[in-house]
Short mmCIF file of C-alpha atoms in Angstrom, two decimals:
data_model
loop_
_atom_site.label_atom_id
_atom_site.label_comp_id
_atom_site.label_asym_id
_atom_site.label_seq_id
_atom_site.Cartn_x
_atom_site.Cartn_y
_atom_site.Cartn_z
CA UNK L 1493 -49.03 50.01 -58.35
CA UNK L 1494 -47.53 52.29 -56.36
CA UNK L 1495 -48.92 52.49 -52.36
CA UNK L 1496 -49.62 55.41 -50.08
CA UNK L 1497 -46.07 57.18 -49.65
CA UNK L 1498 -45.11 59.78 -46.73
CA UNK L 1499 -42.65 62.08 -46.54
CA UNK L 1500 -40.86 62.89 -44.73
CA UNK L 1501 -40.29 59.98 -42.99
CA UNK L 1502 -38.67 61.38 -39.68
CA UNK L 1503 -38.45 65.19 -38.25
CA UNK L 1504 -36.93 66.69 -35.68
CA UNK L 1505 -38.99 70.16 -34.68
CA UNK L 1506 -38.60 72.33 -31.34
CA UNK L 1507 -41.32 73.95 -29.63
CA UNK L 1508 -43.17 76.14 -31.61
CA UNK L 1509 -42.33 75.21 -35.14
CA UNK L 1510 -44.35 74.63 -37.30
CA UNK L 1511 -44.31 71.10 -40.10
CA UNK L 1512 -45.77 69.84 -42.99
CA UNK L 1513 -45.88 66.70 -43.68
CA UNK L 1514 -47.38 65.03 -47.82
CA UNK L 1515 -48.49 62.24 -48.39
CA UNK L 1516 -49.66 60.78 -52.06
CA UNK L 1517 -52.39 58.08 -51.94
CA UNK L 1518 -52.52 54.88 -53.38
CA UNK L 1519 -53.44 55.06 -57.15
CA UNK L 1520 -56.96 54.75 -57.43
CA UNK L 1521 -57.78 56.20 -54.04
CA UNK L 1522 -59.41 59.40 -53.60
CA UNK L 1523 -60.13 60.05 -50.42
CA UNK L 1524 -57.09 60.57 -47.61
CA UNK L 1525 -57.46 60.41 -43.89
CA UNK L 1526 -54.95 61.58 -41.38
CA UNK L 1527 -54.18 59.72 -38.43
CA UNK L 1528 -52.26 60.40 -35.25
CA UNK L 1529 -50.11 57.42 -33.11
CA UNK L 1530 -48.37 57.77 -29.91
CA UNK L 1531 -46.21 55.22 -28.93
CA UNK L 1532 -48.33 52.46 -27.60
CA UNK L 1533 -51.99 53.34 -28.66
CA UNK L 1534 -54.32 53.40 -31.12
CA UNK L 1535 -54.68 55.47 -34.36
CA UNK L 1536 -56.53 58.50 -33.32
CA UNK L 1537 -58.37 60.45 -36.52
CA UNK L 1538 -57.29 63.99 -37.03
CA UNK L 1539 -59.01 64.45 -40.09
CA UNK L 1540 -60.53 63.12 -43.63
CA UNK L 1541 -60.37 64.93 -46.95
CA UNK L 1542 -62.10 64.02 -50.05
CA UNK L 1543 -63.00 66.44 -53.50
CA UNK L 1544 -60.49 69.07 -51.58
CA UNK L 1545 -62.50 69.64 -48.70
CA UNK L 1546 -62.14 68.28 -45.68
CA UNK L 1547 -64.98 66.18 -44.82
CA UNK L 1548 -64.73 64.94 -41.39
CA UNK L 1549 -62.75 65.96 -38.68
CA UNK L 1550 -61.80 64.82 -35.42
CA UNK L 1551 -61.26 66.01 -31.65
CA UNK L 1552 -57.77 67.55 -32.70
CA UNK L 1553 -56.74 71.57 -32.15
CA UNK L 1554 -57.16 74.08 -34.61
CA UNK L 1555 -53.50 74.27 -34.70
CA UNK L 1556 -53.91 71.22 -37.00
CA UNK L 1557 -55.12 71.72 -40.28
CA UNK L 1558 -55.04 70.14 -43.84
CA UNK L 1559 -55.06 70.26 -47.54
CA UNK L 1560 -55.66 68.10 -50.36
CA UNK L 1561 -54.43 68.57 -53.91
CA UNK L 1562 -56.20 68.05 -56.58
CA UNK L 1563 -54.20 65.00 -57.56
CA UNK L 1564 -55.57 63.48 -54.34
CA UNK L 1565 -52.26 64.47 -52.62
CA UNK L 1566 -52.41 65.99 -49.20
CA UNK L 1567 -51.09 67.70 -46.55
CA UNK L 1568 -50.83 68.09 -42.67
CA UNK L 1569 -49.89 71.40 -40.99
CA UNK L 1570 -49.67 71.36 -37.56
CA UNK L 1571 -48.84 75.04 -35.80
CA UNK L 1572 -47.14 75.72 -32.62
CA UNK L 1573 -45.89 72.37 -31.77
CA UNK L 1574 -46.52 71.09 -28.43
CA UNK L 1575 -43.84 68.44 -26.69
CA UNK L 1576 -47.26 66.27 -26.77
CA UNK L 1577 -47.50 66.55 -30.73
CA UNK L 1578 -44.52 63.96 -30.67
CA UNK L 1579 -46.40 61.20 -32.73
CA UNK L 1580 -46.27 58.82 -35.47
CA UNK L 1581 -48.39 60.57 -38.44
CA UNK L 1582 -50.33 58.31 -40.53
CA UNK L 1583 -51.77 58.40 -43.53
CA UNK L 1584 -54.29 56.72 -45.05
CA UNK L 1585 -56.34 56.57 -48.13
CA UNK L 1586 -59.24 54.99 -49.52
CA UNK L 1587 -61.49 54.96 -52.40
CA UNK L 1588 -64.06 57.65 -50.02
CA UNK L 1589 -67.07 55.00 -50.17
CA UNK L 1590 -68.61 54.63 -46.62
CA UNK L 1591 -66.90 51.51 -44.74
CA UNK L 1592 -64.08 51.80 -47.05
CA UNK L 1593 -60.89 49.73 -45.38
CA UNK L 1594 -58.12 52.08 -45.08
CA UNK L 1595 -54.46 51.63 -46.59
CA UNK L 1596 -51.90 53.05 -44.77
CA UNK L 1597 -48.30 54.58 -45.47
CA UNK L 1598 -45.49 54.33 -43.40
CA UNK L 1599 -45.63 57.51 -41.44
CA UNK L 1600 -44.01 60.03 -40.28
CA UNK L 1601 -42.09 60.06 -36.86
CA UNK L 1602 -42.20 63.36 -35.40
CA UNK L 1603 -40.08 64.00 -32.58
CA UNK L 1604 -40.33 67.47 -30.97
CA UNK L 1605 -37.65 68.88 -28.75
CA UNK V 218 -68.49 59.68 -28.24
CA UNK V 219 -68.17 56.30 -29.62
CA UNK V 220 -65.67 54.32 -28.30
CA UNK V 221 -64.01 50.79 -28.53
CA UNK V 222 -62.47 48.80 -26.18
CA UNK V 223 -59.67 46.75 -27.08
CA UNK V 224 -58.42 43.49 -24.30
CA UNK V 225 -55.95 42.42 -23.87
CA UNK V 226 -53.81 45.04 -23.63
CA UNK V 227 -50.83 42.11 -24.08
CA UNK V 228 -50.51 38.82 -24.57
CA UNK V 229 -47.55 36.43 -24.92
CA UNK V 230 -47.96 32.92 -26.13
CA UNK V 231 -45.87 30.31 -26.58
CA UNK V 232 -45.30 29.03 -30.83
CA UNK V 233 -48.48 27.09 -31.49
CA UNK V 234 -51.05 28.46 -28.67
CA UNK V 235 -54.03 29.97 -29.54
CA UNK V 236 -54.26 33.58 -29.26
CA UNK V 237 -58.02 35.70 -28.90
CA UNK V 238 -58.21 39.44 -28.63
CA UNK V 239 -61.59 41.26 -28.47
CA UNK V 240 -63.25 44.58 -29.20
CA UNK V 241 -65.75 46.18 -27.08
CA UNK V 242 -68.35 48.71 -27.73
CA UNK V 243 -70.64 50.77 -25.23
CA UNK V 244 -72.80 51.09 -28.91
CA UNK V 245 -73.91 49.57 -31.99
CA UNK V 246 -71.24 49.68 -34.16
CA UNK V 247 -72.19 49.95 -38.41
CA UNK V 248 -68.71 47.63 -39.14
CA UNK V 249 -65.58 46.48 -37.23
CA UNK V 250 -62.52 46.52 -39.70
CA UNK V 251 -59.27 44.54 -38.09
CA UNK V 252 -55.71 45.48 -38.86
CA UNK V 253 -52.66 44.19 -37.99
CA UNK V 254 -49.48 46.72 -37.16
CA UNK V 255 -46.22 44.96 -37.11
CA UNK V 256 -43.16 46.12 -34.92
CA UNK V 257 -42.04 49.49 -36.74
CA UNK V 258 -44.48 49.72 -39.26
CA UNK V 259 -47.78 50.64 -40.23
CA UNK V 260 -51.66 49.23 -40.00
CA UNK V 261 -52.18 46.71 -42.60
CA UNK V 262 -55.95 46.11 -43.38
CA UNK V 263 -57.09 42.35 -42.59
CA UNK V 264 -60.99 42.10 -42.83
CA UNK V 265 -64.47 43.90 -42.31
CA UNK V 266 -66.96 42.66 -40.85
CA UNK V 267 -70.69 44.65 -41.07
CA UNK V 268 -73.51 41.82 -40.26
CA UNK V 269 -74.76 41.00 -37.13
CA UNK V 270 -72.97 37.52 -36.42
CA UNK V 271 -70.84 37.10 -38.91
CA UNK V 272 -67.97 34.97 -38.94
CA UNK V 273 -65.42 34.95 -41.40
CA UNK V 274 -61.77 33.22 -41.34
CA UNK V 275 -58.47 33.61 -42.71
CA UNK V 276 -56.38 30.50 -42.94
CA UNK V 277 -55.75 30.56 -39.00
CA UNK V 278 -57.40 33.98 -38.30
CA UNK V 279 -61.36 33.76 -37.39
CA UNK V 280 -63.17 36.78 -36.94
CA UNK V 281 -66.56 36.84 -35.31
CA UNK V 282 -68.88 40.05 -35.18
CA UNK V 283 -70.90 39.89 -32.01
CA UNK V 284 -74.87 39.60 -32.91
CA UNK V 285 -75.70 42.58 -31.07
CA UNK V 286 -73.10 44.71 -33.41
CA UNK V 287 -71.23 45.96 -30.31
CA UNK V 288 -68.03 43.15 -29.61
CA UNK V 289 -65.73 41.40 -32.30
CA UNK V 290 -63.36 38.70 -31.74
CA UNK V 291 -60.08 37.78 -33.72
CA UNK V 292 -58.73 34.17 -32.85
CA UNK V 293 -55.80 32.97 -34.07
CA UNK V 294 -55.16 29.44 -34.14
CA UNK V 295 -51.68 28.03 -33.49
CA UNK V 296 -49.65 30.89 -33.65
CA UNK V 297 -46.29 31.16 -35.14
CA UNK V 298 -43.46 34.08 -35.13
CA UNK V 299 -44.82 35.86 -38.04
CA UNK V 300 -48.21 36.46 -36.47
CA UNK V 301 -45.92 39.30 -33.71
CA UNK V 302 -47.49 42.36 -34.10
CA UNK V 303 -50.23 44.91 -32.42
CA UNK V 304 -53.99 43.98 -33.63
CA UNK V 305 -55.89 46.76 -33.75
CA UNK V 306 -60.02 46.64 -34.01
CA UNK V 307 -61.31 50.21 -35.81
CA UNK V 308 -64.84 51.27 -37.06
CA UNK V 309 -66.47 53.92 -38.70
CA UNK V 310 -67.93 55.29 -42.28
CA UNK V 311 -65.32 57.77 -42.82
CA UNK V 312 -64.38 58.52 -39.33
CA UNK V 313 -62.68 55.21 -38.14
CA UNK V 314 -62.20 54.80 -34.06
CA UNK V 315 -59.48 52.48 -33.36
CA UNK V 316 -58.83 50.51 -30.29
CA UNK V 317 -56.02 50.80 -27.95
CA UNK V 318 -54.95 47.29 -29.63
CA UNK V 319 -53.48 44.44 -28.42
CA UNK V 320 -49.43 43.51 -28.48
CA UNK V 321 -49.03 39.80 -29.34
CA UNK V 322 -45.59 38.10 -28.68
CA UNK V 323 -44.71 34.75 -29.80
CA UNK V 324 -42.33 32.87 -27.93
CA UNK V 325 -40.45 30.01 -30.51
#
C-alpha cells in the first residue's frame, strides 16, 4: 500500500522561474492538501483539492495555484519565484471527510537562487 | 484568523525525563490533531482529539484536550532517543492550522 509520494524531491530554481511540483496520494485517499514549511516552523496551508476543484484555500499569492487529476494526483505551480518561496513543500492527503488526519509525503525542498 | 500557539519553542531533556508541550488557542477549536516530524522528514499523524476533556494515551504519550476546547497537552513520560523530533499541534476540518511546534532533544 503504497503512501503519498512527491516528486521531485529537491529543486534548484532562480528568481523568476517558475516549478511544478506532483504528488500522488495514498491509495484510498481522495482529497490532497498542499502545505508550505520553512525551516523551523509550522506547516502553513496553501491549499486543499478534492473532486478536481480546489476547495479551500489559504493566505498564499495568486502566483500559487493547483491542480488535481482525476486519479486524485495533483499539482503545485508556483509563478515568479520569490527568494522567500524557498520552502519545504508538503503534501498531504486524506480521505476529504471533515477532521480527517492528514498523511504526509516527504516533500519537496525548494531552494531558490 | 484562527491561530494556535505552540510552547515550548525547545526543550532538551535528559534520557528518561518527562517531556510536556502545549497548544494554545485564542478560540474554540472543533479538534486538535498531534503529529510528530522527525529530523529530515515529514509530519507523521499521532492522534485526534475532538471532545471537550478528553484524554487519551499512547504507551508513554498522553494527550489531554483542554475542557474549554481551546489548549491541548502532549506528555511524554520517560523519554528515550527515539522520541527526538518536532511535535507539532494542528486543527481544522479541511483547513488544518499548525503550530510553530516544539523541538525535543534527548540527551542519552
Amino acid at each position: 500500500d503504497a503512501g503519498v509520494t512527491q516528486s521531485p524531491t529537491h529543486l534548484i530554481k532562480t528568481r523568476g522561474q517558475q516549478v511544478t511540483l506532483r504528488c500522488s496520494p495514498k491509495s484510498g485517499h481522495d482529497t490532497v492538501s498542499w502545505y508550505q514549511q520553512a525551516l523551523g516552523q509550522g506547516p502553513q496551508f496553501i491549499f486543499q483539492y478534492y473532486e478536481e476543484e480546489e476547495r479551500q484555500r489559504g493566505n498564499f499569492p495568486d502566483r500559487f495555484s493547483g491542480h488535481q487529476f482525476p486519479n486524485y494526483s495533483s499539482e503545485l505551480n508556483v509563478n515568479a519565484l520569490l527568494l522567500g518561496d524557498s520552502a519545504l513543500y508538503l503534501c498531504a492527503s486524506s480521505t476529504g471527510t471533515k477532521n480527517s488526519p492528514l498523511h504526509f509525503g516527504n516533500g519537496t525542498r525548494l531552494t531558490v537562487t | 484568523g484562527q491561530q494556535v500557539m505552540q510552547i515550548p519553542q525547545y526543550q532538551h531533556v535528559q534520557e528518561g525525563e518527562d517531556f510536556t508541550t502545549y497548544c494554545n488557542s485564542s478560540t474554540t477549536l472543533s479538534n486538535i490533531q498531534w503529529y510528530k516530524q522527525r529530523p529530515g522528514g515529514h509530519p507523521v499523524f499521532l492522534i485526534q482529539l475532538v471532545k471537550s476533556g478528553e484524554v487519551k494515551k499512547q504507551k508513554r504519550l498522553t494527550f489531554q484536550f483542554g475542557e474549554a476546547k481551546k489548549n491541548s497537552s502532549l506528555h511524554i513520560t520517560a523519554t528515550q532517543t527515539t522520541d527526538v523530533g518536532t511535535y507539532f499541534c494542528g486543527s481544522g476540518t479541511y483547513k488544518y492550522i499548525f503550530g510553530t511546534g516544539t523541538r525535543l532533544k534527548v540527551l542519552a
